[in-house]
């Protein structure tokens, strides 16, 4: 009888510890997803067709043969800024930033610009 009791207690302990481990893994995944979302710098993903024609034309003009795989928009002080994930004809993956008029933005150009992007 003692062996049966000890077996039940041991099995219960193993089951409880396995459930606890699974809960920790789920919590870790949720934290990683939050970090990835924050990494988008408050940009909201949009359909590529929603990009202004000027932005699409700038990609075609300056990166002939490139395709836009993802597009994001951020509004700040009434102005739209776009983040694009682009694959060039040479197979290079780029992350580009542009304003609504199709002008390229060098995100790291000046500290003031960088501060402006983080707002």
Short mmCIF file of N, CA and C in Angstrom, two decimals:
data_model
loop_
_atom_site.label_atom_id
_atom_site.label_comp_id
_atom_site.label_asym_id
_atom_site.label_seq_id
_atom_site.Cartn_x
_atom_site.Cartn_y
_atom_site.Cartn_z
N UNK A 1 0.82 -1.18 0.00
CA UNK A 1 0.00 0.00 0.00
C UNK A 1 0.87 1.26 0.00
N UNK A 2 1.98 1.19 0.77
CA UNK A 2 2.89 2.33 0.81
C UNK A 2 3.46 2.63 -0.57
N UNK A 3 3.80 1.59 -1.31
CA UNK A 3 4.37 1.78 -2.65
C UNK A 3 3.36 2.43 -3.58
N UNK A 4 2.10 2.04 -3.47
CA UNK A 4 1.05 2.62 -4.31
C UNK A 4 0.89 4.11 -4.01
N UNK A 5 0.89 4.46 -2.72
CA UNK A 5 0.78 5.87 -2.33
C UNK A 5 1.97 6.68 -2.85
N UNK A 6 3.16 6.14 -2.68
CA UNK A 6 4.35 6.84 -3.16
C UNK A 6 4.34 6.99 -4.67
N UNK A 7 3.85 6.00 -5.39
CA UNK A 7 3.76 6.07 -6.85
C UNK A 7 2.80 7.17 -7.28
N UNK A 8 1.65 7.26 -6.60
CA UNK A 8 0.66 8.30 -6.92
C UNK A 8 1.23 9.68 -6.64
N UNK A 9 1.91 9.83 -5.51
CA UNK A 9 2.51 11.12 -5.16
C UNK A 9 3.60 11.50 -6.18
N UNK A 10 4.43 10.54 -6.54
CA UNK A 10 5.50 10.81 -7.51
C UNK A 10 4.92 11.18 -8.87
N UNK A 11 3.89 10.47 -9.32
CA UNK A 11 3.26 10.77 -10.61
C UNK A 11 2.62 12.15 -10.59
N UNK A 12 1.99 12.50 -9.47
CA UNK A 12 1.37 13.83 -9.35
C UNK A 12 2.43 14.92 -9.40
N UNK A 13 3.54 14.69 -8.72
CA UNK A 13 4.62 15.69 -8.73
C UNK A 13 5.18 15.88 -10.13
N UNK A 14 5.36 14.80 -10.87
CA UNK A 14 5.86 14.90 -12.24
C UNK A 14 4.88 15.65 -13.13
N UNK A 15 3.59 15.36 -12.99
CA UNK A 15 2.58 16.03 -13.80
C UNK A 15 2.54 17.52 -13.50
N UNK A 16 2.59 17.87 -12.21
CA UNK A 16 2.57 19.28 -11.83
C UNK A 16 3.79 20.02 -12.36
N UNK A 17 4.97 19.42 -12.26
CA UNK A 17 6.18 20.10 -12.73
C UNK A 17 6.16 20.27 -14.25
N UNK A 18 5.59 19.31 -14.97
CA UNK A 18 5.50 19.43 -16.43
C UNK A 18 4.56 20.56 -16.82
N UNK A 19 3.45 20.71 -16.10
CA UNK A 19 2.52 21.80 -16.39
C UNK A 19 3.16 23.15 -16.09
N UNK A 20 3.91 23.23 -15.02
CA UNK A 20 4.58 24.46 -14.64
C UNK A 20 5.60 24.85 -15.69
N UNK A 21 6.34 23.90 -16.22
CA UNK A 21 7.33 24.16 -17.26
C UNK A 21 6.65 24.69 -18.52
N UNK A 22 5.52 24.10 -18.90
CA UNK A 22 4.79 24.56 -20.08
C UNK A 22 4.32 25.99 -19.90
N UNK A 23 3.86 26.33 -18.71
CA UNK A 23 3.40 27.70 -18.45
C UNK A 23 4.55 28.69 -18.58
N UNK A 24 5.74 28.30 -18.13
CA UNK A 24 6.89 29.18 -18.25
C UNK A 24 7.26 29.40 -19.72
N UNK A 25 7.18 28.37 -20.54
CA UNK A 25 7.50 28.50 -21.96
C UNK A 25 6.51 29.43 -22.64
N UNK A 26 5.23 29.33 -22.32
CA UNK A 26 4.21 30.20 -22.91
C UNK A 26 4.48 31.64 -22.52
N UNK A 27 4.81 31.88 -21.26
CA UNK A 27 5.09 33.24 -20.80
C UNK A 27 6.29 33.81 -21.54
N UNK A 28 7.32 33.02 -21.78
CA UNK A 28 8.51 33.49 -22.48
C UNK A 28 8.17 33.86 -23.93
N UNK A 29 7.35 33.08 -24.60
CA UNK A 29 6.95 33.38 -25.97
C UNK A 29 6.18 34.69 -26.02
N UNK A 30 5.29 34.93 -25.06
CA UNK A 30 4.52 36.18 -25.04
C UNK A 30 5.44 37.38 -24.87
N UNK A 31 6.46 37.26 -24.03
CA UNK A 31 7.41 38.36 -23.84
C UNK A 31 8.17 38.62 -25.13
N UNK A 32 8.61 37.59 -25.84
CA UNK A 32 9.33 37.76 -27.09
C UNK A 32 8.46 38.43 -28.14
N UNK A 33 7.18 38.09 -28.22
CA UNK A 33 6.28 38.72 -29.18
C UNK A 33 6.14 40.20 -28.88
N UNK A 34 6.07 40.57 -27.61
CA UNK A 34 5.97 41.97 -27.23
C UNK A 34 7.21 42.74 -27.67
N UNK A 35 8.38 42.15 -27.50
CA UNK A 35 9.63 42.79 -27.90
C UNK A 35 9.64 43.00 -29.41
N UNK A 36 9.20 42.03 -30.18
CA UNK A 36 9.16 42.16 -31.64
C UNK A 36 8.21 43.27 -32.05
N UNK A 37 7.05 43.36 -31.42
CA UNK A 37 6.11 44.41 -31.76
C UNK A 37 6.69 45.78 -31.45
N UNK A 38 7.39 45.93 -30.34
CA UNK A 38 7.99 47.21 -29.97
C UNK A 38 9.11 47.56 -30.95
N UNK A 39 9.77 46.55 -31.49
CA UNK A 39 10.86 46.79 -32.44
C UNK A 39 10.36 47.44 -33.72
N UNK A 40 9.09 47.40 -33.97
CA UNK A 40 8.55 48.01 -35.18
C UNK A 40 8.51 49.54 -35.06
N UNK A 41 8.94 50.10 -33.92
CA UNK A 41 9.02 51.55 -33.72
C UNK A 41 7.68 52.22 -33.93
N UNK A 42 6.63 51.62 -33.47
CA UNK A 42 5.27 52.18 -33.57
C UNK A 42 4.77 52.30 -35.00
N UNK A 43 5.40 51.63 -35.93
CA UNK A 43 4.90 51.59 -37.30
C UNK A 43 3.76 50.58 -37.35
N UNK A 44 2.77 50.88 -38.17
CA UNK A 44 1.63 50.00 -38.36
C UNK A 44 1.73 49.40 -39.76
N UNK A 45 1.59 48.09 -39.85
CA UNK A 45 1.73 47.43 -41.16
C UNK A 45 0.52 47.77 -42.02
N UNK A 46 0.78 48.02 -43.31
CA UNK A 46 -0.27 48.31 -44.27
C UNK A 46 -0.06 47.44 -45.50
N UNK A 47 -1.08 47.41 -46.33
CA UNK A 47 -0.97 46.70 -47.61
C UNK A 47 -0.07 47.52 -48.54
N UNK A 48 0.66 46.85 -49.38
CA UNK A 48 1.58 47.54 -50.29
C UNK A 48 0.80 48.48 -51.22
N UNK A 49 -0.41 48.09 -51.58
CA UNK A 49 -1.24 48.92 -52.46
C UNK A 49 -1.63 50.24 -51.79
N UNK A 50 -1.53 50.31 -50.46
CA UNK A 50 -1.87 51.54 -49.74
C UNK A 50 -0.75 52.57 -49.76
N UNK A 51 0.43 52.18 -50.23
CA UNK A 51 1.55 53.13 -50.31
C UNK A 51 1.23 54.22 -51.32
N UNK A 52 1.62 55.45 -51.04
CA UNK A 52 1.44 56.51 -52.04
C UNK A 52 2.20 56.16 -53.32
N UNK A 53 1.67 56.59 -54.44
CA UNK A 53 2.29 56.32 -55.73
C UNK A 53 3.72 56.85 -55.77
N UNK A 54 3.96 57.99 -55.11
CA UNK A 54 5.30 58.57 -55.11
C UNK A 54 6.33 57.64 -54.45
N UNK A 55 5.92 56.95 -53.40
CA UNK A 55 6.82 56.03 -52.71
C UNK A 55 7.10 54.82 -53.59
N UNK A 56 6.06 54.28 -54.21
CA UNK A 56 6.24 53.14 -55.11
C UNK A 56 7.12 53.52 -56.29
N UNK A 57 6.93 54.71 -56.84
CA UNK A 57 7.74 55.17 -57.97
C UNK A 57 9.20 55.37 -57.55
N UNK A 58 9.43 55.83 -56.33
CA UNK A 58 10.80 56.02 -55.85
C UNK A 58 11.53 54.68 -55.77
N UNK A 59 10.83 53.65 -55.34
CA UNK A 59 11.45 52.32 -55.29
C UNK A 59 11.79 51.86 -56.70
N UNK A 60 10.86 52.01 -57.62
CA UNK A 60 11.09 51.61 -59.01
C UNK A 60 12.24 52.40 -59.63
N UNK A 61 12.31 53.70 -59.34
CA UNK A 61 13.33 54.57 -59.91
C UNK A 61 14.72 54.27 -59.36
N UNK A 62 14.82 54.12 -58.04
CA UNK A 62 16.13 54.01 -57.40
C UNK A 62 16.59 52.57 -57.17
N UNK A 63 15.67 51.61 -57.27
CA UNK A 63 16.00 50.21 -57.05
C UNK A 63 15.32 49.37 -58.13
N UNK A 64 15.75 49.58 -59.37
CA UNK A 64 15.12 48.92 -60.52
C UNK A 64 15.06 47.41 -60.31
N UNK A 65 13.89 46.85 -60.53
CA UNK A 65 13.69 45.42 -60.40
C UNK A 65 13.43 44.95 -58.98
N UNK A 66 13.41 45.87 -58.03
CA UNK A 66 13.18 45.49 -56.63
C UNK A 66 11.69 45.29 -56.38
N UNK A 67 11.39 44.47 -55.37
CA UNK A 67 10.00 44.26 -54.97
C UNK A 67 9.84 44.60 -53.50
N UNK A 68 8.71 45.21 -53.18
CA UNK A 68 8.39 45.57 -51.81
C UNK A 68 7.66 44.37 -51.19
N UNK A 69 8.22 43.83 -50.12
CA UNK A 69 7.59 42.67 -49.49
C UNK A 69 6.70 43.07 -48.31
N UNK A 70 7.04 44.15 -47.63
CA UNK A 70 6.24 44.63 -46.50
C UNK A 70 6.28 46.15 -46.47
N UNK A 71 5.18 46.74 -45.98
CA UNK A 71 5.12 48.19 -45.86
C UNK A 71 4.49 48.56 -44.53
N UNK A 72 5.03 49.61 -43.93
CA UNK A 72 4.54 50.10 -42.64
C UNK A 72 4.40 51.61 -42.72
N UNK A 73 3.50 52.16 -41.92
CA UNK A 73 3.31 53.61 -41.88
C UNK A 73 3.31 54.06 -40.43
N UNK A 74 3.79 55.29 -40.24
CA UNK A 74 3.78 55.93 -38.93
C UNK A 74 3.41 57.38 -39.16
N UNK A 75 2.48 57.88 -38.37
CA UNK A 75 2.11 59.28 -38.48
C UNK A 75 2.67 60.03 -37.29
N UNK A 76 3.28 61.17 -37.60
CA UNK A 76 3.87 62.02 -36.57
C UNK A 76 3.67 63.47 -36.97
N UNK A 77 3.01 64.21 -36.11
CA UNK A 77 2.74 65.63 -36.36
C UNK A 77 2.12 65.86 -37.72
N UNK A 78 1.17 65.01 -38.08
CA UNK A 78 0.44 65.17 -39.33
C UNK A 78 1.16 64.69 -40.57
N UNK A 79 2.37 64.18 -40.42
CA UNK A 79 3.12 63.68 -41.57
C UNK A 79 3.23 62.16 -41.50
N UNK A 80 3.20 61.54 -42.65
CA UNK A 80 3.34 60.10 -42.72
C UNK A 80 4.78 59.74 -43.09
N UNK A 81 5.28 58.72 -42.40
CA UNK A 81 6.59 58.17 -42.71
C UNK A 81 6.37 56.69 -42.98
N UNK A 82 7.11 56.16 -43.94
CA UNK A 82 6.92 54.78 -44.36
C UNK A 82 8.20 53.99 -44.16
N UNK A 83 8.03 52.76 -43.70
CA UNK A 83 9.14 51.81 -43.60
C UNK A 83 8.83 50.70 -44.58
N UNK A 84 9.80 50.38 -45.44
CA UNK A 84 9.61 49.37 -46.48
C UNK A 84 10.64 48.27 -46.33
N UNK A 85 10.20 47.05 -46.52
CA UNK A 85 11.11 45.92 -46.61
C UNK A 85 11.15 45.56 -48.09
N UNK A 86 12.33 45.67 -48.67
CA UNK A 86 12.50 45.55 -50.12
C UNK A 86 13.53 44.48 -50.44
N UNK A 87 13.24 43.70 -51.47
CA UNK A 87 14.21 42.74 -52.00
C UNK A 87 14.67 43.26 -53.35
N UNK A 88 15.99 43.46 -53.48
CA UNK A 88 16.52 44.00 -54.73
C UNK A 88 16.62 42.89 -55.77
N UNK A 89 16.86 43.29 -57.02
CA UNK A 89 17.01 42.33 -58.11
C UNK A 89 18.25 41.44 -57.87
N UNK A 90 19.21 41.94 -57.11
CA UNK A 90 20.43 41.19 -56.80
C UNK A 90 20.22 40.24 -55.62
N UNK A 91 19.03 40.24 -55.02
CA UNK A 91 18.73 39.34 -53.90
C UNK A 91 19.04 39.91 -52.54
N UNK A 92 19.34 41.19 -52.46
CA UNK A 92 19.66 41.83 -51.19
C UNK A 92 18.36 42.29 -50.52
N UNK A 93 18.23 42.09 -49.22
CA UNK A 93 17.07 42.56 -48.47
C UNK A 93 17.42 43.87 -47.80
N UNK A 94 16.58 44.89 -48.03
CA UNK A 94 16.82 46.22 -47.49
C UNK A 94 15.64 46.67 -46.65
N UNK A 95 15.92 47.56 -45.70
CA UNK A 95 14.87 48.24 -44.95
C UNK A 95 15.04 49.72 -45.26
N UNK A 96 14.04 50.30 -45.92
CA UNK A 96 14.12 51.69 -46.37
C UNK A 96 13.06 52.53 -45.68
N UNK A 97 13.34 53.82 -45.56
CA UNK A 97 12.41 54.75 -44.96
C UNK A 97 12.16 55.89 -45.94
N UNK A 98 10.89 56.29 -46.07
CA UNK A 98 10.55 57.37 -47.01
C UNK A 98 9.42 58.21 -46.44
N UNK A 99 9.35 59.45 -46.93
CA UNK A 99 8.19 60.27 -46.59
C UNK A 99 7.11 60.05 -47.64
N UNK A 100 5.98 60.70 -47.49
CA UNK A 100 4.85 60.49 -48.39
C UNK A 100 5.11 60.99 -49.80
N UNK A 101 6.13 61.83 -49.98
CA UNK A 101 6.46 62.36 -51.30
C UNK A 101 7.47 61.49 -52.04
N UNK A 102 7.91 60.41 -51.42
CA UNK A 102 8.88 59.52 -52.06
C UNK A 102 10.32 59.92 -51.83
N UNK A 103 10.56 60.80 -50.88
CA UNK A 103 11.93 61.19 -50.52
C UNK A 103 12.47 60.19 -49.50
N UNK A 104 13.70 59.74 -49.72
CA UNK A 104 14.30 58.79 -48.81
C UNK A 104 14.73 59.48 -47.53
N UNK A 105 14.55 58.79 -46.42
CA UNK A 105 14.93 59.32 -45.12
C UNK A 105 16.06 58.46 -44.58
N UNK A 106 17.16 59.12 -44.23
CA UNK A 106 18.27 58.42 -43.59
C UNK A 106 18.01 58.47 -42.10
N UNK A 107 17.50 57.38 -41.54
CA UNK A 107 17.05 57.36 -40.16
C UNK A 107 18.16 57.72 -39.18
N UNK A 108 19.38 57.35 -39.45
CA UNK A 108 20.47 57.59 -38.51
C UNK A 108 21.32 58.80 -38.87
N UNK A 109 20.83 59.63 -39.78
CA UNK A 109 21.63 60.76 -40.29
C UNK A 109 22.02 61.73 -39.19
N UNK A 110 21.04 62.21 -38.43
CA UNK A 110 21.31 63.18 -37.39
C UNK A 110 20.60 62.76 -36.11
N UNK A 111 21.13 63.19 -35.00
CA UNK A 111 20.50 62.87 -33.72
C UNK A 111 19.10 63.45 -33.65
N UNK A 112 18.89 64.66 -34.19
CA UNK A 112 17.57 65.27 -34.15
C UNK A 112 16.56 64.42 -34.92
N UNK A 113 16.99 63.92 -36.09
CA UNK A 113 16.10 63.07 -36.88
C UNK A 113 15.78 61.80 -36.11
N UNK A 114 16.78 61.25 -35.45
CA UNK A 114 16.58 60.01 -34.71
C UNK A 114 15.59 60.24 -33.57
N UNK A 115 15.77 61.36 -32.86
CA UNK A 115 14.83 61.68 -31.78
C UNK A 115 13.43 61.85 -32.32
N UNK A 116 13.31 62.45 -33.50
CA UNK A 116 12.01 62.66 -34.13
C UNK A 116 11.34 61.32 -34.45
N UNK A 117 12.13 60.35 -34.89
CA UNK A 117 11.57 59.03 -35.23
C UNK A 117 11.09 58.31 -33.98
N UNK A 118 11.73 58.54 -32.85
CA UNK A 118 11.38 57.80 -31.64
C UNK A 118 10.17 58.37 -30.95
N UNK A 119 9.70 59.54 -31.34
CA UNK A 119 8.52 60.13 -30.70
C UNK A 119 7.27 59.41 -31.09
#
